[in-house]
Coordinates of C-alpha atoms and ligand atoms in Angstrom, one line a residue:
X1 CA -0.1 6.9 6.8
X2 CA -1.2 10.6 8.3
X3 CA 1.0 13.2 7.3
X4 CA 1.5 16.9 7.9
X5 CA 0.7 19.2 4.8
X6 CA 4.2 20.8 3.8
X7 CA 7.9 20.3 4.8
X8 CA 10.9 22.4 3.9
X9 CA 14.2 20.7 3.2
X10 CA 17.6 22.1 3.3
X11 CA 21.0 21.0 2.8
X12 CA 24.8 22.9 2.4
X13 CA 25.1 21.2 -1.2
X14 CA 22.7 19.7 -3.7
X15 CA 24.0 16.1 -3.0
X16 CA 22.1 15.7 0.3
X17 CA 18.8 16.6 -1.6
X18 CA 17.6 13.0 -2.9
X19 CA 17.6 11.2 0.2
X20 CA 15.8 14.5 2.3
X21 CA 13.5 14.6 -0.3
X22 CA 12.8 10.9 -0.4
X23 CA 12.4 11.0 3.7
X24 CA 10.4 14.1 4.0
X25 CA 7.7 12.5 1.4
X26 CA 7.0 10.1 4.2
X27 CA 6.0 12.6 6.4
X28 CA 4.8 15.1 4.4
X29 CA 2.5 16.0 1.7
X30 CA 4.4 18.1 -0.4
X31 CA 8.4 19.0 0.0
X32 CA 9.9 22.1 -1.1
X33 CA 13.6 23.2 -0.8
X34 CA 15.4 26.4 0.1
X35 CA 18.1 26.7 -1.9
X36 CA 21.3 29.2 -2.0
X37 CA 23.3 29.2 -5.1
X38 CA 22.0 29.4 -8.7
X39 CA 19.6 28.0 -10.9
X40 CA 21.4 24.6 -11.7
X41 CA 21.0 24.1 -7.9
X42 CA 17.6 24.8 -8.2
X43 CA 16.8 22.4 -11.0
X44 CA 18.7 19.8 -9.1
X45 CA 15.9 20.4 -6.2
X46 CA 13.4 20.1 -8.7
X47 CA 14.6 16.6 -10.2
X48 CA 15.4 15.5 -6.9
X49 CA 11.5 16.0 -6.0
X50 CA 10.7 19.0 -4.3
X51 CA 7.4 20.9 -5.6
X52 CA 8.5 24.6 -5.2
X53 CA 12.2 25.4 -4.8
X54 CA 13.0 28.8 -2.8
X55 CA 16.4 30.2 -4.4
X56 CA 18.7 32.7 -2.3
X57 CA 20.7 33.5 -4.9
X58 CA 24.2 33.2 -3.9
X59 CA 26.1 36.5 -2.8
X60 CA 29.8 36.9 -3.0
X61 CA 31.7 35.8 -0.4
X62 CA 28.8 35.7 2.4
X63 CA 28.7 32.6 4.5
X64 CA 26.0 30.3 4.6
X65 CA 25.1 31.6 8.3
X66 CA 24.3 34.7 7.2
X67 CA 21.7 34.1 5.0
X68 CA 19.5 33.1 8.0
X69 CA 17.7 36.4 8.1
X70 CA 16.7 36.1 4.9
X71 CA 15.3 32.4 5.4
X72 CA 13.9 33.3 9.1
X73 CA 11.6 36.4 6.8
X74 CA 10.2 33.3 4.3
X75 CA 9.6 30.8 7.2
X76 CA 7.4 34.1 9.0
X77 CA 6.0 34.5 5.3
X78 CA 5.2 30.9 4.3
X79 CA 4.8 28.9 7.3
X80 CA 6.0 25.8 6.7
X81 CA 5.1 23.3 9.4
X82 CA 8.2 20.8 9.4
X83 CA 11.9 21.7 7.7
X84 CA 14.6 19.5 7.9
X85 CA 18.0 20.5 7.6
X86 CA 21.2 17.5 6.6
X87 CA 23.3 17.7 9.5
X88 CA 26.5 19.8 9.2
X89 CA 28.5 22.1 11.8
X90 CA 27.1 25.0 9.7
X91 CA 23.9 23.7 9.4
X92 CA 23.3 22.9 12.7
X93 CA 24.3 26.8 13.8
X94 CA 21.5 27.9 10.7
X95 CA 19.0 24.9 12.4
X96 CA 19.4 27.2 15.7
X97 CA 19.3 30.7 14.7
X98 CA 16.0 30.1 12.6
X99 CA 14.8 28.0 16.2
X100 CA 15.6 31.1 18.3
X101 CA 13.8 33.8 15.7
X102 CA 10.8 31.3 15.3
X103 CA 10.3 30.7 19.3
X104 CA 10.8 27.0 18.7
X105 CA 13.4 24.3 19.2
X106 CA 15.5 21.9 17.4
X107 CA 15.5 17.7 17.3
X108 CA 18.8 17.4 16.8
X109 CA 20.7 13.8 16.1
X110 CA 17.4 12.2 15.0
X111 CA 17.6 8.7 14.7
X112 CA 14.1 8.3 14.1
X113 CA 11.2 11.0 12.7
X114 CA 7.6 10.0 12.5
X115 CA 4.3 11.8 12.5
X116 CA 0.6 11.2 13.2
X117 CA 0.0 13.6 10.8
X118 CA -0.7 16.1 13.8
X119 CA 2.1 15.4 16.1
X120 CA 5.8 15.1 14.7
X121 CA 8.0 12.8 16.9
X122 CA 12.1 13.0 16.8
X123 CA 14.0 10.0 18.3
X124 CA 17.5 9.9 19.5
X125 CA 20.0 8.5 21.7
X126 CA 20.7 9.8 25.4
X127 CA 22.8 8.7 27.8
X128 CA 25.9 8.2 25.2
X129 CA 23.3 5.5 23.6
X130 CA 22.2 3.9 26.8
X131 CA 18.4 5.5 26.3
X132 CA 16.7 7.2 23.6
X133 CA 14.6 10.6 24.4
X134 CA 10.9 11.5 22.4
X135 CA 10.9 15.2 21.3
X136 CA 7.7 15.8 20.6
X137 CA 6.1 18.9 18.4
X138 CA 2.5 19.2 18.8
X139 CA 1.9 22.5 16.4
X140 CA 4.1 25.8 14.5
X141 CA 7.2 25.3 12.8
X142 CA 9.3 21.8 13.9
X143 CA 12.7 22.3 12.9
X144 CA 14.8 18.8 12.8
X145 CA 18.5 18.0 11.7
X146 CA 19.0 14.3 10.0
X147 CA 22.2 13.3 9.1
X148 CA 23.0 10.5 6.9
X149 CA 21.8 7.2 6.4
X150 CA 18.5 8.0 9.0
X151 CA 16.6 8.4 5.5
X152 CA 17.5 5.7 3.1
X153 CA 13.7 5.0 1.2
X154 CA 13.9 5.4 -3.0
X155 CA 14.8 8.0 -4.6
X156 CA 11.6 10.1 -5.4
X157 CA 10.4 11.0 -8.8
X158 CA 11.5 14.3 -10.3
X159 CA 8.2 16.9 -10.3
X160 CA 7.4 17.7 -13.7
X161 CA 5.3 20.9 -12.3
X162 CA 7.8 22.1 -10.0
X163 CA 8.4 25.7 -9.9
X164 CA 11.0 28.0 -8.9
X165 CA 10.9 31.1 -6.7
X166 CA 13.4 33.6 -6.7
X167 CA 13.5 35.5 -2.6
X168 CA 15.5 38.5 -2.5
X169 CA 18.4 38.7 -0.6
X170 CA 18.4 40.2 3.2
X171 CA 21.4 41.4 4.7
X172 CA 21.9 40.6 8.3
X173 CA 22.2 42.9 11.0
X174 CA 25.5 42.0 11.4
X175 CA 27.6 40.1 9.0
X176 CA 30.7 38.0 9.1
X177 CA 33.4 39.3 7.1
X178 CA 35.5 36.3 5.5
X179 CA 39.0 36.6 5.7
X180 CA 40.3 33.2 4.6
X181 CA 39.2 29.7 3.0
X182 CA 41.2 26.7 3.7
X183 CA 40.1 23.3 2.7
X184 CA 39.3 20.7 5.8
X185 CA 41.8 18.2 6.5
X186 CA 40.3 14.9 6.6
X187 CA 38.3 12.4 4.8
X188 CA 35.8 12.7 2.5
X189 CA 34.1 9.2 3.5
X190 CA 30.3 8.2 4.2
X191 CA 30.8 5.2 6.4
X192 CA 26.9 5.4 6.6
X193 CA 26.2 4.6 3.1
X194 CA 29.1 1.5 3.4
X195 CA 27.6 -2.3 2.7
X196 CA 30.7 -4.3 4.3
X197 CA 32.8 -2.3 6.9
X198 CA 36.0 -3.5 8.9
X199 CA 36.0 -1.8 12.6
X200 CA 39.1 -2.0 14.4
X201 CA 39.9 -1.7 18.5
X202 CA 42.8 -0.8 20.6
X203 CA 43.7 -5.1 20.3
X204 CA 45.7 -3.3 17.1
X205 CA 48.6 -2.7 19.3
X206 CA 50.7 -0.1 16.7
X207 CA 50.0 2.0 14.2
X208 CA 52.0 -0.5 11.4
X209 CA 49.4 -3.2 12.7
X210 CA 46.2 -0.9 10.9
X211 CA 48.1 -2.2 7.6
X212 CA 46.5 -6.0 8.5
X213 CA 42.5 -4.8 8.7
X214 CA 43.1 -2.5 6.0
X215 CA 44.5 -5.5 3.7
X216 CA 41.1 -7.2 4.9
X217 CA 38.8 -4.1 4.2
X218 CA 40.3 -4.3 0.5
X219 CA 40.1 -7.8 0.1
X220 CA 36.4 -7.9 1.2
X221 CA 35.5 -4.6 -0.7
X222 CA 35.1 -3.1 2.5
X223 CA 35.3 0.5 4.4
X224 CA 37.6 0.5 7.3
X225 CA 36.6 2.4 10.5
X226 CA 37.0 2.3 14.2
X227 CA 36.3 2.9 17.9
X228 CA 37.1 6.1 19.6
X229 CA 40.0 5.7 21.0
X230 CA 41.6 4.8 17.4
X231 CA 41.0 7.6 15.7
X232 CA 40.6 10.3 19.0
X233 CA 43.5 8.7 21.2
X234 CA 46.1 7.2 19.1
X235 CA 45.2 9.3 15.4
X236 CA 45.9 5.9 13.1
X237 CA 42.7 6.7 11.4
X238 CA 40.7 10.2 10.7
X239 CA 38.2 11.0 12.7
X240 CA 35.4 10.6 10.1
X241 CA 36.2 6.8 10.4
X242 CA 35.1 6.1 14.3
X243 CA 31.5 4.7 14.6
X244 CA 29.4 5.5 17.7
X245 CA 27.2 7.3 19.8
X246 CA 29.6 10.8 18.8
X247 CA 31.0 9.1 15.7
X248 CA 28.8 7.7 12.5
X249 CA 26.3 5.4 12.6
X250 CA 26.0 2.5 10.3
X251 CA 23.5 0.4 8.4
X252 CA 25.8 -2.2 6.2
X253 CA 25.0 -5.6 5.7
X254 CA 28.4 -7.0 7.5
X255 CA 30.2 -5.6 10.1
X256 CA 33.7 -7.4 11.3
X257 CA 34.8 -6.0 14.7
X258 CA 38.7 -7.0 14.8
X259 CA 39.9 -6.5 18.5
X260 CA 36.7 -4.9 19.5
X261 CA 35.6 -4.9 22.8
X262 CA 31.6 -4.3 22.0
X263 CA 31.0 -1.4 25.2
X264 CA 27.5 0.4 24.2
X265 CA 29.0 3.9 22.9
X266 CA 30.5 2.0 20.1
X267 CA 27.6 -0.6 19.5
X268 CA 24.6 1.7 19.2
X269 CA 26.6 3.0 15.7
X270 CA 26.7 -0.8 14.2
X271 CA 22.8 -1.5 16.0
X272 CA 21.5 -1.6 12.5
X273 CA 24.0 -3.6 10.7
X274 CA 22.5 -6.9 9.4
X275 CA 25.2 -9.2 10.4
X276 CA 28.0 -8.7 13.2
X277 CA 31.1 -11.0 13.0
X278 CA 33.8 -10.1 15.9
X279 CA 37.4 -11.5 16.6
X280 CA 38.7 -11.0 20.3
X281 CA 41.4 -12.5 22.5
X282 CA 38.8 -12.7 25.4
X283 CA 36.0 -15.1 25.6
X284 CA 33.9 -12.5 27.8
X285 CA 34.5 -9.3 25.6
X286 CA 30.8 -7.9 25.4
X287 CA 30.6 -8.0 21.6
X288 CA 30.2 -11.7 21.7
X289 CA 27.0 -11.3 22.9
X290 CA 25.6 -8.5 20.0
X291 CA 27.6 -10.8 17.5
X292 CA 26.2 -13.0 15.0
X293 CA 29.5 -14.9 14.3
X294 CA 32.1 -14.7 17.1
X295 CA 36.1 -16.1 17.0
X296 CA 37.7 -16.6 20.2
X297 CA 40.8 -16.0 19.1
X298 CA 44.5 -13.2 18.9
X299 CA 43.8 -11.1 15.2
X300 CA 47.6 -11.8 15.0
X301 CA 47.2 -14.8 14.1
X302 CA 43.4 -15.3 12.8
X303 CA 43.8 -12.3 10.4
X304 CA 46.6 -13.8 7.9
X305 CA 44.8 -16.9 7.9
X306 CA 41.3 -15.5 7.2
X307 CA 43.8 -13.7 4.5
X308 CA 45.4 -16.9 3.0
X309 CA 41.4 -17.9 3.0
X310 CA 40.6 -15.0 0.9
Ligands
FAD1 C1 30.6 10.1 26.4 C2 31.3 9.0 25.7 C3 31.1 8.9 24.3 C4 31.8 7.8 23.6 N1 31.6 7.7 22.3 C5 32.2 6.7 21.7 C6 31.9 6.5 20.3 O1 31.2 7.2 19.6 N2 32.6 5.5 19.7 C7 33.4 4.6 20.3 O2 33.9 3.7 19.7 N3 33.7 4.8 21.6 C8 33.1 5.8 22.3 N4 33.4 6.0 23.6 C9 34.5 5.1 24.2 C10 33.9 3.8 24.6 O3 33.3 3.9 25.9 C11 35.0 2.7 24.7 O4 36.0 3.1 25.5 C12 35.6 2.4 23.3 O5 34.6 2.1 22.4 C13 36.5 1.1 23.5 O6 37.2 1.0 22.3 P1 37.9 -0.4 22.0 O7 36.9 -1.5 22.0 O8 38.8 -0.2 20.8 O9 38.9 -0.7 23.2 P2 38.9 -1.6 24.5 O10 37.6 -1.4 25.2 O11 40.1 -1.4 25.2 O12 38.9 -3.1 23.9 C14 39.9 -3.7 23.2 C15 39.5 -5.1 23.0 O13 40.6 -5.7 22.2 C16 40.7 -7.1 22.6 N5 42.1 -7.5 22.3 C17 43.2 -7.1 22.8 N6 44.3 -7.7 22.2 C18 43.7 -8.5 21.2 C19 44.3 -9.4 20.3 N7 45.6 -9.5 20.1 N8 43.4 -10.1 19.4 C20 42.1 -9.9 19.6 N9 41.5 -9.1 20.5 C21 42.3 -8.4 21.3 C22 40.5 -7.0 24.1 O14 40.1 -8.3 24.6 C23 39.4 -5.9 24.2 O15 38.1 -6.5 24.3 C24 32.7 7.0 24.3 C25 32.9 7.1 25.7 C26 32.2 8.1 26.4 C27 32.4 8.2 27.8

């Protein structure tokens, strides 16, 4: 397979490293991280894969944004052709500062990243899923954010050779001064990486009803998410838990849609799963015909005996 010669990885904590690295090996020749923190992180770069690791180290309270000048000087100094960033709100803010200073653009929401080894190609989905736009970037810097579960290849071996490369620190023209952390409220939960998932629909009718698929996800060893209007509309589950076109998209091995009615926003996040099995009232709901297995029937009464099954 043609690749391009180097590609720069980067990600808000060492934990999205392995599966960058293990991607960007596919399109690249060699992978090297930027790193801020210390040099723990670094080493973690290093075992994850990467050849060289570029380490910011970390300073005070600064915020990750602000360390952009320091990364926009290395990517005017080194030239890396391709650097992937793991999608995150911050991240995608760093993704388009660096674009702006390097006269470039981002692929953003890539569901898809290939390369003739001349031209890099980013897929994703338009039209809330109903099409999916090429970005193509013929030469210079290509600057794409993947989020999870778009790489999912082997971990790759650990460089034995790898070295480390302390870059000084630059301050920004203007900084942000940090007045407060509070943790997020939510849920720390990667739907993407789930094998079994339970998705519910608006046929739960109340908020006590949740309690039946959630008795379902646990007795299948399963995650439970949702549509939209679940976790958006009516709050019974956090927001990390909706799959779809502007929630999280899947690749488990079964998917059971309970009260589901299968319309395209939703289905392009579950595309990839191998097996669908749906339960709905109606015998035209759309998600009969993406299903593998389908029950015609009210989950009111076909999820306690599925239970008693169990
Ligand atoms: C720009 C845009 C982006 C969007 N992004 C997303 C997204 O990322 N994710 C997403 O999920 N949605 C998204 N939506 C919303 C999406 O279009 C649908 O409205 C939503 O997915 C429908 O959710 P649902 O299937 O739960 O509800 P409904 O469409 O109302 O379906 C409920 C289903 O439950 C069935 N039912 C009712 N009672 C029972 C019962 N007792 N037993 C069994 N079945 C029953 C009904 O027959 C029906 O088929 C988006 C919409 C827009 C416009």
């Amino acid at each position: 397979m043609n690749k391009v010669s180097n590609c720069w990885i980067f990600g808000e904590s060492a934990a999205a490293l392995p599966d960058l690295v293990s991607g960007a090996l596919e399109l690249a020749e060699s992978v090297d991280a930027v790193i801020v923190g210390d040099k723990t992180e670094a080493a973690k770069a290093l075992q994850a894969g990467c050849g060289k690791v570029y380490l910011i180290a970390e300073q005070g309270d600064t915020i990750l944004e602000d360390y952009c000048a320091t990364i926009q000087a290395l990517i005017a100094r080194e030239k890396p052709r391709l650097f992937i960033l793991k999608t995150t709100k911050r991240t995608r803010l760093i993704a388009g500062r660096l674009a702006a200073a390097a006269r470039t653009s981002v692929i953003t929401d890539i569901t898809n990243l290939s390369t003739d080894g001349k031209t890099i190609t980013g897929e994703h989905m338009v039209y809330g899923g109903s099409a999916h736009r090429l970005e193509k970037c013929g030469d210079g810097l290509c600057l794409a954010l993947v989020g999870e579960g778009i790489f999912t290849g082997p971990p790759a071996p650990a460089v034995s050779a790898g070295e480390i490369i302390e870059i000084a620190f630059i301050e920004p023209p203007r900084k942000a001064k940090l007045l407060e952390r509070k943790p997020i409220a939510g849920e720390a939960v990667n739907l993407a990486v789930a094998k079994k998932v339970v998705g519910i629909g608006r046929g739960i009718q109340k908020k006590e009803d949740v309690a039946l698929a959630q008795a379902l996800a646990q007795a299948l060893g399963a995650e439970i998410a949702c549509t939209r209007p679940i976790a958006e509309g009516e709050n019974w589950l956090a927001r990390e838990r909706y799959i779809g076109v502007s929630g999280a998209m899947l690749k488990p091995d079964y998917y059971f849609a309970i009260g589901i009615s299968g319309q395209i926003q939703h289905m392009v996040g579950v595309n990839n799963a191998k097996t669908i099995i749906s339960i709905n009232s109606d015998k035209n709901a759309p998600i009969f015909k993406l299903s593998d297995y389908g029950l015609v029937a009210d989950l009111y009464s076909a999820l306690p005996k599925l239970m008693e099954k169990l």
